[in-house]
CSV table of C-alpha atoms and ligand atoms in Angstrom, one decimal:
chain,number,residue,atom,x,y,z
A,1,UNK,CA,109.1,102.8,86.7
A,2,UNK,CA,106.0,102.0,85.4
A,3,UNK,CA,104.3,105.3,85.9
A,4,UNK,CA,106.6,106.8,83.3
A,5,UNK,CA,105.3,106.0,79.4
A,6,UNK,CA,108.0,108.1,77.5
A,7,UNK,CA,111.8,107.1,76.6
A,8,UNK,CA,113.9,109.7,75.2
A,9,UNK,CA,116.5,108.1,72.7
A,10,UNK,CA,119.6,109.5,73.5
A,11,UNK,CA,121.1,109.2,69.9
A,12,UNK,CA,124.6,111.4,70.2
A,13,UNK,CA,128.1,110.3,69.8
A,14,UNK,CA,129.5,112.3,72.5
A,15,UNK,CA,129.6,112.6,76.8
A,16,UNK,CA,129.5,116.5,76.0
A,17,UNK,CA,126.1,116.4,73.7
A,18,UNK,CA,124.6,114.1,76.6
A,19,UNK,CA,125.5,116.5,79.3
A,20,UNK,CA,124.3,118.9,77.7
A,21,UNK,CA,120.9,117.5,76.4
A,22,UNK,CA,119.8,116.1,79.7
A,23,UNK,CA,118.9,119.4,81.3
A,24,UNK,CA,116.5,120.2,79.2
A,25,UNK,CA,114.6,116.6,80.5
A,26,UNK,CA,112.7,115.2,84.0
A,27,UNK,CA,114.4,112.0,85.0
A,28,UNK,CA,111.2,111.3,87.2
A,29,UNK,CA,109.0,111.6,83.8
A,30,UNK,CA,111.0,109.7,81.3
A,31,UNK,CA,113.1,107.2,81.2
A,32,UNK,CA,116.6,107.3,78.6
A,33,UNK,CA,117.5,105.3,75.9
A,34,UNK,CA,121.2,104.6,75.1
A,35,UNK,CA,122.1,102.5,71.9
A,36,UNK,CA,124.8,101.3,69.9
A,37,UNK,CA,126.1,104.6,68.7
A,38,UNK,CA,126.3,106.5,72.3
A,39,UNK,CA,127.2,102.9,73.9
A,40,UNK,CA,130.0,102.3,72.1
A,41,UNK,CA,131.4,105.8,71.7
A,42,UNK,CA,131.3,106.6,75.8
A,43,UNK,CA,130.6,102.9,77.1
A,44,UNK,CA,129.8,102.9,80.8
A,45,UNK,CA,131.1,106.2,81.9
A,46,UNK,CA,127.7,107.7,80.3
A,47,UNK,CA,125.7,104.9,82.1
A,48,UNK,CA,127.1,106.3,85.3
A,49,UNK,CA,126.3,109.9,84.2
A,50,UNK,CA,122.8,109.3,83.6
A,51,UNK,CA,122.7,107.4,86.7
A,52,UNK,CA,123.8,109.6,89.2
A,53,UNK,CA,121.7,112.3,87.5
A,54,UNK,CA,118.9,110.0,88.5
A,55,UNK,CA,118.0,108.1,85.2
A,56,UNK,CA,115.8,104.8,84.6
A,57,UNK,CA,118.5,103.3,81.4
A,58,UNK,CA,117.0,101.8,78.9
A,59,UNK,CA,120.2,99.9,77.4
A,60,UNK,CA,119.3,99.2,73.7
A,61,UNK,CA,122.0,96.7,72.2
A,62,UNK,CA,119.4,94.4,70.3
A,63,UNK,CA,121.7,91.2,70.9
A,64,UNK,CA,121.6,88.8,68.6
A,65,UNK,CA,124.5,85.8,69.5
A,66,UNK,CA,124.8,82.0,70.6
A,67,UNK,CA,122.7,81.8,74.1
A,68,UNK,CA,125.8,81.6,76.5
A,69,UNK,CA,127.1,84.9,75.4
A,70,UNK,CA,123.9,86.5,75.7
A,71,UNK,CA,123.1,85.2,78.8
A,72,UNK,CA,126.4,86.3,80.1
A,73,UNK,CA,126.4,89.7,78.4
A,74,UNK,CA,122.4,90.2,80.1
A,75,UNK,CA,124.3,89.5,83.7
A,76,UNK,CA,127.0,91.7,82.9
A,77,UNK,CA,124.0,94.2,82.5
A,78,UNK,CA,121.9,93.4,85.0
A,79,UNK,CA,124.5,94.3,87.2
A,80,UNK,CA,124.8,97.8,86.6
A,81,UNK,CA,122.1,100.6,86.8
A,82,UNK,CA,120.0,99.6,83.8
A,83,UNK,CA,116.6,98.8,84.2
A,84,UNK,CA,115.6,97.2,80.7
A,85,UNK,CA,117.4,95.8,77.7
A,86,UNK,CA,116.7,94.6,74.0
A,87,UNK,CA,117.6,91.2,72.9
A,88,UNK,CA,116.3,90.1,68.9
A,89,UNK,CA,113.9,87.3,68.9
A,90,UNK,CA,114.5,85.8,66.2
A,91,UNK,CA,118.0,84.4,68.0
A,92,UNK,CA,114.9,81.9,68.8
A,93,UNK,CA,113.8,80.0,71.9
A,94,UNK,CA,117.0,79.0,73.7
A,95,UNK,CA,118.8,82.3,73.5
A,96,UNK,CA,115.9,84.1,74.7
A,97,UNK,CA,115.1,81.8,77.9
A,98,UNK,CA,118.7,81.9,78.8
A,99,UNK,CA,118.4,85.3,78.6
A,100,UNK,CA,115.5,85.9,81.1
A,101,UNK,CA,117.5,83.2,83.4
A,102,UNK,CA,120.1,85.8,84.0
A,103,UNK,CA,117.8,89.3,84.2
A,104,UNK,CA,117.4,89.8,87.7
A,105,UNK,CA,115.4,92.8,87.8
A,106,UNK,CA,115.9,94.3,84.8
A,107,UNK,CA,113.4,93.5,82.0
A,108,UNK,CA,114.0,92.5,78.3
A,109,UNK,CA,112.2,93.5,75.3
A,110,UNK,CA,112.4,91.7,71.9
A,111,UNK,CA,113.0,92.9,68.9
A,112,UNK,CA,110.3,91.8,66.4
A,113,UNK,CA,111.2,92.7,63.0
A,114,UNK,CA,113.7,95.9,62.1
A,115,UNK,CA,111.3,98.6,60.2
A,116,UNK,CA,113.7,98.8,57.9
A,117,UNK,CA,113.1,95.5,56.3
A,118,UNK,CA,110.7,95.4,53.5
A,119,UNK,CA,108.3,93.1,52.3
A,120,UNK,CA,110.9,91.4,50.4
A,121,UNK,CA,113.6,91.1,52.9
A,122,UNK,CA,111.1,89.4,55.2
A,123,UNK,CA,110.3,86.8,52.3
A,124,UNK,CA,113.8,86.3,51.6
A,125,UNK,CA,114.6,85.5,55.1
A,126,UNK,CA,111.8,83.8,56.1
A,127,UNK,CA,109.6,82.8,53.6
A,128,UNK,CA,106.6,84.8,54.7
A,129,UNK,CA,105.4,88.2,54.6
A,130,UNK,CA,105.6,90.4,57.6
A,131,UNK,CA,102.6,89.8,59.1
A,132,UNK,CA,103.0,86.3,59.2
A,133,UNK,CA,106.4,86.8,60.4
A,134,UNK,CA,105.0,89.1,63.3
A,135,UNK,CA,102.7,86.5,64.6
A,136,UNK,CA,105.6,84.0,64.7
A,137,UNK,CA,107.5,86.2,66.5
A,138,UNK,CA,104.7,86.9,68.9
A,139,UNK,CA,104.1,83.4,70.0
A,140,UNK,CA,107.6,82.7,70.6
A,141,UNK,CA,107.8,86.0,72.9
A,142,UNK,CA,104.2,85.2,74.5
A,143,UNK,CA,105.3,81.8,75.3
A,144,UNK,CA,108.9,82.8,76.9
A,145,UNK,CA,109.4,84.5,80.0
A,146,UNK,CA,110.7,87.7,78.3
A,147,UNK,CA,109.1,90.7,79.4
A,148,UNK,CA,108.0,92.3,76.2
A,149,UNK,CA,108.0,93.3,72.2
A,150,UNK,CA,109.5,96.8,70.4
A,151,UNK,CA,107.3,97.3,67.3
A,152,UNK,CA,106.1,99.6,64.7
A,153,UNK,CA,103.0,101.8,65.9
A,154,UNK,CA,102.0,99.8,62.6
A,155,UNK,CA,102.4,96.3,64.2
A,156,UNK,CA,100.0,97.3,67.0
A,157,UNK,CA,96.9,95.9,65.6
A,158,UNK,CA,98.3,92.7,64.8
A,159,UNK,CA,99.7,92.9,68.9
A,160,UNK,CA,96.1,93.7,70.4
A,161,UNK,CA,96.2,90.3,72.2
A,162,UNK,CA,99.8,90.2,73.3
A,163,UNK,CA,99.7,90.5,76.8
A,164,UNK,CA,103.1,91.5,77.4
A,165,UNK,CA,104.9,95.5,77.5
A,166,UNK,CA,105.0,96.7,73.9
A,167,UNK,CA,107.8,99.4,73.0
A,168,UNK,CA,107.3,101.4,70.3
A,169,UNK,CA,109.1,103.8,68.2
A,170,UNK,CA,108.4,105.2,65.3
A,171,UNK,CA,105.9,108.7,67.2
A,172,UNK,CA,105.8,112.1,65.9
A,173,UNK,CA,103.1,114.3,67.0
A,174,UNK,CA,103.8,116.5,63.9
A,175,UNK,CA,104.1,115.1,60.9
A,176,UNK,CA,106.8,115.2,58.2
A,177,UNK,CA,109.6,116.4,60.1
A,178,UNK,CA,111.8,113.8,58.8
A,179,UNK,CA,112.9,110.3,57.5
A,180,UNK,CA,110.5,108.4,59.5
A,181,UNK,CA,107.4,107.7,57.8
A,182,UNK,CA,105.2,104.4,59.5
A,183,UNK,CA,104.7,106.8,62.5
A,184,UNK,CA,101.7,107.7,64.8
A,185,UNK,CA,101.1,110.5,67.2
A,186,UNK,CA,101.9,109.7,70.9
A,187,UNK,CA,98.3,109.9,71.7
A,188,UNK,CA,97.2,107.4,68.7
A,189,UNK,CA,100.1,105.1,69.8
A,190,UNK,CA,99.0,104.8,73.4
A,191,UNK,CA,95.3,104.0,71.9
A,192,UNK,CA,96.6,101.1,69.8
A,193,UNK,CA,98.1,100.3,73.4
A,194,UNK,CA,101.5,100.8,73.3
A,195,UNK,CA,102.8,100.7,76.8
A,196,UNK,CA,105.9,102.8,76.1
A,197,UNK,CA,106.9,105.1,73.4
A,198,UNK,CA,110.3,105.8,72.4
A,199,UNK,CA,110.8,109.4,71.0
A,200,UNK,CA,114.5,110.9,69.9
A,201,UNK,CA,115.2,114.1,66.9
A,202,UNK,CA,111.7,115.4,68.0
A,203,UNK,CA,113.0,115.9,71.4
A,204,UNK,CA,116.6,116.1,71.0
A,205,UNK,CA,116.8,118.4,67.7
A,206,UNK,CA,113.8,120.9,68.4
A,207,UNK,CA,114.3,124.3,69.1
A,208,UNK,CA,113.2,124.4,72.3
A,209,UNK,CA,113.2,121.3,73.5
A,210,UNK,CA,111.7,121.6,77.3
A,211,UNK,CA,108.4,122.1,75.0
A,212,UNK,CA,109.1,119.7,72.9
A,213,UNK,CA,110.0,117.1,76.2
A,214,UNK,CA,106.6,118.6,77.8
A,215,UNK,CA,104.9,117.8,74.2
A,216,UNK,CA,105.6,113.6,74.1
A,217,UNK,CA,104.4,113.5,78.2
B,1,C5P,O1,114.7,110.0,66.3
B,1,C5P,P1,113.6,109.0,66.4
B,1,C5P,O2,112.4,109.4,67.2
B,1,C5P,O3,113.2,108.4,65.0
B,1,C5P,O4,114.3,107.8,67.2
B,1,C5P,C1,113.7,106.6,67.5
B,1,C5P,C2,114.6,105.7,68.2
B,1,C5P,O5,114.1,104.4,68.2
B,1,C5P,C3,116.1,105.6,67.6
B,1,C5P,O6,117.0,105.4,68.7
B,1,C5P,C4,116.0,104.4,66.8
B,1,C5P,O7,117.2,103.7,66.7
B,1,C5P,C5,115.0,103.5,67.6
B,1,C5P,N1,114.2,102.7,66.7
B,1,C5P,C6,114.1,101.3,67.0
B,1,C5P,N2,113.4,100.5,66.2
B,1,C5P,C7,112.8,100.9,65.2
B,1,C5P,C8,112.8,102.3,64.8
B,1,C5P,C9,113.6,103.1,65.6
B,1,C5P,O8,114.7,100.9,68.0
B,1,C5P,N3,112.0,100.1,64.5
């Protein structure tokens, strides 16, 4: 799995849309992303599409609960086909090593902090700013047996030393296209060192979107 960089965020409510998408991408150049939205609209029965087409699933729940139901709901998915998983970090130390005692082979990758807090959401929560909040949440995850961090191409500076996989939305390779604005090219984010980058409406809303697929490679 490791010589594939890009995951496609499959962000569609429907079986039909997924079917439909997925001949338009390589399932030995990417890997998929299913979250909330397609996961609880088609639960597993999509999981086994993109399976038998030949898939690596990237299963993107970002649990957040006590440490006995994560670590029961990470071997429910370890399981199945998937081969990594999100979990939040800030559910803190416990939840996130009973986590990785139940992962088998799949790996899970923390959440840091949600992009779509702001400066003051951060203080309000934690009383500190986002940086500060970031390096909190990178020694918990660098001192833990979870496998790696999703973060903003912005946070990549502040991750230079993490040693771990770092997942990261957020890439456009042309800019202005929509609602996301902290982005970074695919090329810039790989510089920074992101390990993998997750790409969706790029890919999944362009016009012709085998170029587009060919564009984030
Ligand atoms: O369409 P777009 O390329 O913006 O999709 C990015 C994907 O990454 C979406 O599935 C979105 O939910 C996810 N994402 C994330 N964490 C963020 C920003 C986006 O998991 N901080």
């Amino acid at each position: 799995m490791f010589s594939k960089k890009l995951i496609v965020a499959l962000d569609f409510s429907s079986f039909q849309e997924v079917n439909e998408f997925i001949k338009y991408i390589d399932p030995l150049k990417c890997l998929v992303k299913v979250g909330l939205q397609l996961y609880t609209s088609c639960g597993n029965k999509v999981i086994e599409l993109l399976a038998e087409k030949g898939f690596e699933i990237f299963l993107d729940l970002k649990l957040h609960d006590i440490p006995n139901t994560v670590k029961k709901t990470i071997n429910e998915i370890s399981s199945s086909s998937i081969v990594m998983t999100t979990i939040h970090l800030s559910g803190g130390e416990k939840m996130i090593d009973d986590a990785c005692e139940s992962k088998g082979n799949i790996k899970i990758i923390g959440v840091s902090l949600l992009t779509s807090l702001d400066h003051n959401d951060v203080n309000e929560l934690y009383n500190r700013d986002i940086e500060q909040q970031i390096m909190v949440l990178k020694d918990l995850a660098s001192r833990t047996k979870i496998d790696g961090i999703v973060c903003s191409p912005k946070e990549l500076p502040l991750l230079s030393d993490f040693k771990k996989l770092k997942v990261v939305p957020g890439i456009r390779n042309i800019y202005g296209e929509d609602d996301q604005k902290r982005v970074l090219s695919s090329k810039e984010a790989y510089a920074y060192g992101a390990d993998y980058i997750v790409v969706g409406r790029p890919i999944t809303e362009a016009a012709d979107k085998a170029k587009a697929f060919n564009d984030y490679l």
